[in-house]
Amino acid sequence: MTTTDDRDVPPKATRRDFLVTAALTTAAASMGSVSSALAAEKITVADPGGIYQSGFGAAFYKPFQAETGIEIVNVAREAEPTSQIKAIVEAKSYVWDVVSVTLSSRKLLSDQGLLEPLDWSGPEMDALIPAARQPDWMGTNVFASLLAYRTDTMKTAPNSWADFFDVKKFPGRRSLPKSPIIVLEGALLADGVPLDKLYPLDIDRAFRKLDEIKPHVSVWWASFGQTTQLLQSGEVDMLYSSNARIQAAIDSGAPVQLIWNQALYGLEGWAIPKGSPRAALAKRFIKYCANGARQAAYTNALAYGPTNPAAFDKIAPERAKFLPTAPENFKGMAQINDDWWGANKDKMFDRFNAWLLR
Amino acid sequence: MTGEATTLHPAALSRPLSPLLALWPLLPIALFLGAFFVYPVLQLLTLSVRTPAGEMTAQNYLRIVSDPIYANVLAITFKIAFWTTLVSILGAYPVAYLLATASAKRRNSLMIWVLVPFWTSFLVRTFAWMILLGRNGAINRMLISLGITDAPVALIYNLTGTLIGMSHAMIPLAIMTMLPVMQTIDPNLARAADTLGARRGQTFWRIYFPQSMPGVSAACIMVFITSLGFFITPALLGGARETMITQVIITQVQELLNWGFAGALAVFLLAAALLVFALYDRVVGMATLAGASASVGRARPSMLGRVGARLGGAILGALGNLCAAVAERWERAMPGSAQGVLGKAALRLAFGFVIGFLILPALFVIPASFTAGAAVEFPPRGFSLRWYQTYLSSPDWISATYNSFAIATMSGLVALLIGTMAAFALTRRRIPGKTAVLALVLSPLIVPRVVIAVALFYLYSRLELVGTITGLVIGHAVLAVPYVVITVMAVLSTYDQRYDQAASTLGASPLRTLWRITLPQIRPGLIAAFLFAFITSFDELTIALFVTGGAVSTLPRQMWSDMLLQINPTLAAVATILLVVMTLLLFAGEYLRRRSP
């Protein structure tokens, strides 16, 4: 599988990238007063920070700045930026011009009229997969929610949610999140509901199935970041998480295998807070990020799937096999239904919390 | 004790001011919290009684009442906070006692160990516990290799893990609150009791323990109230049942954008916490904290108040008597010489155990920072300095470090100034509704930070403070003021005001008395208060992210973004550098202080 070389390269490259970014940022900052006086054009882009800053920096921010002269100020946002966007729009304090949000957060924000419509003209915008296209949001990357297991401790390799629920045939320590999202879907998949007939979710059936697995869940995880460590340290043998978090464990050398079967996918993408005075520049930047070759550039740092299929012309096959939108992986997957969740999240959180505490 | 303090009240000697005018030291805190906490937060909370269309509604509150889940989560929150308080006070008391009775030189060098957890960010600490306490973690491996257990023990992902993580964060706070109070206890009293023939146990339980109560009382309140607001630690170290109400509020704010319901839940939490505070005041009595004047200050003590005060006194008295009785029984069974040795050994053992617990995560973080591998692991793989190089060569990290120090120092000083003034007024003046004032001062610790952060953003956008360091300093000072007020009140309540009286009899002006007599004597309390304020800001993430939109980088913000996918050894390197720098600074300060005449 992964060789030691594979393992060591990405972090090193990342760090070098990061140093380069840092150096460029300093250079840009020291010239800041001059260039901004001349150009006076800059936009603030908020992403989740950390590894995104090196991935998106190399793919989008730096080339865009170099080509257009529009300065990109990159800031790290909170894990869930919806309330900040609401505050920005309502208080008209535009500290962000472009922000990355998930498709399900877009639904929430769009329903409250907090996002600016985008400019969808041009061939590259047309090339994006349908799921990436919303009037006020453009998907930049696809993540997969899937199962993974330790190859050293699982005697028989599991390959489905049914296997995850089968504690006799697949003994081992299991972990699920303290959240109903994907867990309800997983329970229904384990109970025999086909992947393409999940929604609307049969909630009672899902909770009945979950009752079976509850006593066998060793760890209820609270953040995606935690799942990397749970697998890496061998705290559990099987869990559900997002593919990039599991990839981080694989990249650091843990004997872990992804299960692409029955994976559900979701998207992250760009949105503009409604009424941004720099909306025109922001739209220009977003359109720039639709390009396939540029999207390919972030996949080294971020194990996410580009939304422009042309990106795979530029991605090496050995990396592509870890990416959700690689044709091989993508064909068996179904999309998380954000509309269903948007309408039911509140009730589901309450019911799930009550179920957990029971 | 009570009668003495009332008759010798210096304010009684020099009271030309009208009662209302005498309250002027409360003015800064009233204006500050009024403008930057009460007003913006109330505005946000009013969303809870309005529909999106703007009409009045009780719907959000009815929802809380109608679904048992919310009361259930609130009960769990209080239960976890209660156990954390109990564990923290029991762990902190022997340490504070030993530090208070040690020589100044020893105390100051031992103190540095107590402060170690302060300098390792809560993000790093929580992660360290996850690795240390895990199934394959260092502690379980040690237990198995020593033959204490055959299979790994479940130390984490349950209530135990939650209490370990939370009490680790709270024990230093408890020690630092109790210590200044214990330091003001006159050792001659214990000697007098000895001379009069009291046994060692008796002297402690009847003389020392009651006098240390203001510190214990203050520590209880601070630890309990702070614990109510925890959510990251219980979420990461707890199991299915460790759900805190703050977590539910955050979900409503962030994931559901339902600020009305979040506001209702925050009011629910605030009301429950203040109810507990009021009951605590009635039964144990904040009188122990606010000096005797608290009970005097109440114009007409209510029936409940009097019964409560009696009950509290009786409980404490009974507790002291019980302990004294047990201690006496124990002492009789032992030859006198063995007692002393055994008592001291037990105390030292407790001290060593607690300090060991406090520095354990640091002991893990330091070697982890020198790993040659790409992940934080124990034991580390190989040796390298690459993570230090990453930190030192990164302008982002360096400017975050600089910002954090500057913001923490400034907000610490602001909080210290207005908090100390308020503490003086609250301990020394007759103030109607003192409990209510204290409740208000404590509220910033109870209202979830995300609510304060959102509220401040709206206020700041009108004041043009969004994205500024000033805005961040103010926000952090709001969070830090309660710690300053309680800590300084605790130390003032045991301060012997006859010193001030003597100074004023000898002709010193009130200001001169304050500057030359009072402040130098309560210095340990002021230092503790400043450190709490400093660390509150230094470790704060929510407000730092929100009110600046991420534009002002601080250390927790930088760590947060760095640990997105997994914790990398840079964080361990940063934590180690901070630990070493802060410890050296403390040593240097101590050295300079001892050299100066």
Short mmCIF file of C-alpha atoms in Angstrom, two decimals, chain A residues 7-8 11-12 15 18-19 22-23 25-26 44 46 48-53 74-93 95-96 108-109 112 114 173 178 181 214 218-226 228-230 232-236 244-245 248-249 252-253 301-302 304 345-347 349-350 353-358, chain B residues 47 63 67 69-70 72-73 76 127 130-137 156-157 232 234-243 247-248 251-259 261 372-377 381 386-387 389-390 393-397 450 454 457-458 460-462 466-467 542 545-552 557-558 560-567:
data_model
loop_
_atom_site.label_atom_id
_atom_site.label_comp_id
_atom_site.label_asym_id
_atom_site.label_seq_id
_atom_site.Cartn_x
_atom_site.Cartn_y
_atom_site.Cartn_z
CA ARG A 7 4.07 9.00 3.81
CA ASP A 8 6.86 11.43 4.26
CA PRO A 11 3.89 16.68 5.04
CA LYS A 12 7.28 17.89 3.90
CA ARG A 15 5.62 22.50 5.15
CA PHE A 18 3.69 26.74 3.97
CA LEU A 19 7.07 28.40 4.37
CA ALA A 22 4.65 32.58 4.76
CA ALA A 23 7.58 34.21 3.00
CA THR A 25 2.88 36.82 2.84
CA THR A 26 5.62 38.73 4.60
CA THR A 44 -10.69 38.79 2.27
CA ALA A 46 -12.07 32.91 4.87
CA PRO A 48 -11.03 26.60 7.63
CA GLY A 49 -7.34 27.47 8.00
CA GLY A 50 -4.40 25.13 8.55
CA ILE A 51 -3.88 22.74 5.69
CA TYR A 52 -6.54 24.56 3.62
CA GLN A 53 -4.35 27.63 3.64
CA ASN A 74 -6.60 34.87 3.78
CA VAL A 75 -8.10 34.36 7.25
CA ALA A 76 -9.10 31.25 9.19
CA ARG A 77 -12.78 30.94 10.05
CA GLU A 78 -14.60 29.03 12.75
CA ALA A 79 -15.51 25.38 12.24
CA GLU A 80 -19.04 26.46 11.38
CA PRO A 81 -19.13 30.02 9.98
CA THR A 82 -22.90 30.45 9.54
CA SER A 83 -23.47 32.69 12.56
CA GLN A 84 -20.51 34.86 11.63
CA ILE A 85 -21.93 35.33 8.11
CA LYS A 86 -25.33 36.24 9.54
CA ALA A 87 -23.69 38.78 11.86
CA ILE A 88 -21.59 40.20 9.01
CA VAL A 89 -24.60 40.72 6.76
CA GLU A 90 -26.93 42.09 9.43
CA ALA A 91 -24.36 44.42 10.96
CA LYS A 92 -22.95 45.31 7.51
CA SER A 93 -19.39 44.75 8.74
CA VAL A 95 -14.80 41.35 7.37
CA TRP A 96 -15.12 38.55 4.79
CA LEU A 108 -29.43 27.45 6.02
CA LEU A 109 -27.88 30.77 4.94
CA GLN A 112 -32.42 33.44 5.45
CA LEU A 114 -27.78 35.96 3.58
CA ARG A 173 -14.04 -1.50 18.96
CA LYS A 178 -22.35 12.43 18.84
CA ILE A 181 -25.90 13.20 10.52
CA LYS A 214 -25.40 1.45 20.93
CA SER A 218 -16.73 2.40 22.55
CA VAL A 219 -16.18 6.05 21.68
CA TRP A 220 -18.69 8.72 20.67
CA TRP A 221 -16.51 11.23 18.89
CA ALA A 222 -17.16 14.97 19.03
CA SER A 223 -15.05 16.45 16.26
CA PHE A 224 -13.78 15.23 12.93
CA GLY A 225 -10.23 16.08 14.00
CA GLN A 226 -10.54 13.53 16.79
CA THR A 228 -7.69 10.84 12.92
CA GLN A 229 -6.22 10.29 16.36
CA LEU A 230 -8.70 7.52 17.24
CA GLN A 232 -3.90 6.41 14.52
CA SER A 233 -3.55 5.36 18.15
CA GLY A 234 -5.64 2.21 17.70
CA GLU A 235 -8.18 3.43 20.24
CA VAL A 236 -10.85 1.96 17.98
CA ALA A 244 -9.66 13.56 4.49
CA ARG A 245 -9.46 12.93 8.25
CA ALA A 248 -4.41 12.08 7.50
CA ALA A 249 -4.05 8.89 9.58
CA SER A 252 1.12 9.44 8.85
CA GLY A 253 1.63 5.69 8.52
CA ALA A 301 -2.47 18.97 0.49
CA LEU A 302 -6.18 18.23 0.77
CA TYR A 304 -10.78 16.17 -1.44
CA LYS A 345 -31.88 18.87 11.66
CA ASP A 346 -33.33 20.60 14.71
CA LYS A 347 -35.72 17.74 15.54
CA PHE A 349 -30.49 16.73 17.08
CA ASP A 350 -32.95 16.74 19.97
CA ASN A 353 -29.32 13.67 22.10
CA ALA A 354 -32.22 12.22 24.07
CA TRP A 355 -31.46 8.78 22.62
CA LEU A 356 -27.77 9.10 23.57
CA LEU A 357 -28.58 10.12 27.14
CA ARG A 358 -31.08 7.30 27.60
CA LEU B 47 -34.51 37.51 20.25
CA ARG B 63 -40.16 24.39 23.99
CA ASP B 67 -39.10 18.61 26.06
CA ILE B 69 -34.06 16.78 27.08
CA TYR B 70 -33.11 20.35 28.05
CA ASN B 72 -31.86 16.63 31.49
CA VAL B 73 -28.81 18.20 29.83
CA ILE B 76 -25.93 16.71 33.67
CA PHE B 127 -5.20 16.36 23.14
CA MET B 130 -6.55 11.81 24.79
CA ILE B 131 -3.20 10.21 24.04
CA LEU B 132 -2.17 9.61 27.66
CA LEU B 133 -5.44 8.11 28.88
CA GLY B 134 -6.35 6.12 25.77
CA ARG B 135 -6.62 2.37 25.55
CA ASN B 136 -3.10 2.11 24.18
CA GLY B 137 -1.98 5.23 26.02
CA ILE B 156 -11.42 8.20 29.01
CA TYR B 157 -14.64 8.61 27.00
CA ILE B 232 -14.75 21.10 24.51
CA PRO B 234 -16.39 17.02 28.10
CA ALA B 235 -17.10 16.57 24.39
CA LEU B 236 -13.63 15.20 23.62
CA LEU B 237 -12.93 13.27 26.83
CA GLY B 238 -16.48 12.27 27.79
CA GLY B 239 -18.82 9.52 26.71
CA ALA B 240 -22.37 9.42 25.40
CA ARG B 241 -23.79 10.93 28.57
CA GLU B 242 -21.41 13.86 29.04
CA THR B 243 -23.37 16.47 27.10
CA GLN B 247 -22.72 22.50 23.57
CA VAL B 248 -26.46 22.47 22.86
CA THR B 251 -25.34 23.91 18.07
CA GLN B 252 -28.38 26.20 18.04
CA VAL B 253 -26.27 29.29 17.32
CA GLN B 254 -23.92 27.82 14.73
CA GLU B 255 -25.54 24.83 13.07
CA LEU B 256 -29.19 25.82 13.17
CA LEU B 257 -28.91 29.64 13.14
CA ASN B 258 -31.73 29.62 15.68
CA TRP B 259 -30.57 32.49 17.89
CA PHE B 261 -33.92 29.43 20.92
CA ALA B 372 11.21 13.42 13.88
CA GLY B 373 7.88 11.98 12.76
CA ALA B 374 4.89 13.89 11.43
CA ALA B 375 2.46 13.12 14.26
CA VAL B 376 2.30 13.76 17.99
CA GLU B 377 3.01 10.37 19.50
CA ARG B 381 9.90 8.77 16.83
CA ARG B 386 12.25 20.63 12.76
CA TRP B 387 9.04 21.61 14.57
CA GLN B 389 12.27 25.54 13.18
CA THR B 390 8.75 25.60 11.74
CA SER B 393 10.59 30.65 10.91
CA SER B 394 6.87 31.29 10.60
CA PRO B 395 5.86 34.97 10.72
CA ASP B 396 2.27 33.82 11.36
CA TRP B 397 3.23 32.00 14.54
CA VAL B 450 -20.39 32.32 21.63
CA VAL B 454 -22.10 37.39 18.56
CA PHE B 457 -19.88 41.78 16.95
CA TYR B 458 -23.11 43.77 16.51
CA TYR B 460 -18.52 46.62 17.60
CA SER B 461 -19.80 47.10 14.08
CA ARG B 462 -21.47 50.30 15.31
CA VAL B 466 -14.65 44.94 14.49
CA GLY B 467 -11.31 43.39 13.66
CA THR B 542 -14.30 31.94 20.51
CA LEU B 545 -12.20 34.27 16.17
CA PHE B 546 -15.55 35.99 16.05
CA VAL B 547 -15.02 39.67 16.75
CA THR B 548 -12.05 39.90 14.41
CA GLY B 549 -13.37 37.58 11.71
CA GLY B 550 -10.03 35.84 12.08
CA ALA B 551 -8.10 38.97 11.10
CA VAL B 552 -6.17 39.35 14.36
CA ARG B 557 -6.49 30.86 16.86
CA GLN B 558 -3.26 29.79 15.18
CA TRP B 560 -6.93 25.94 16.21
CA SER B 561 -6.31 26.33 12.51
CA ASP B 562 -3.19 24.20 12.71
CA MET B 563 -4.87 21.24 14.41
CA LEU B 564 -7.66 21.09 11.88
CA LEU B 565 -6.82 17.73 10.42
CA GLN B 566 -4.66 16.38 13.19
CA ILE B 567 -2.53 17.82 15.90
#
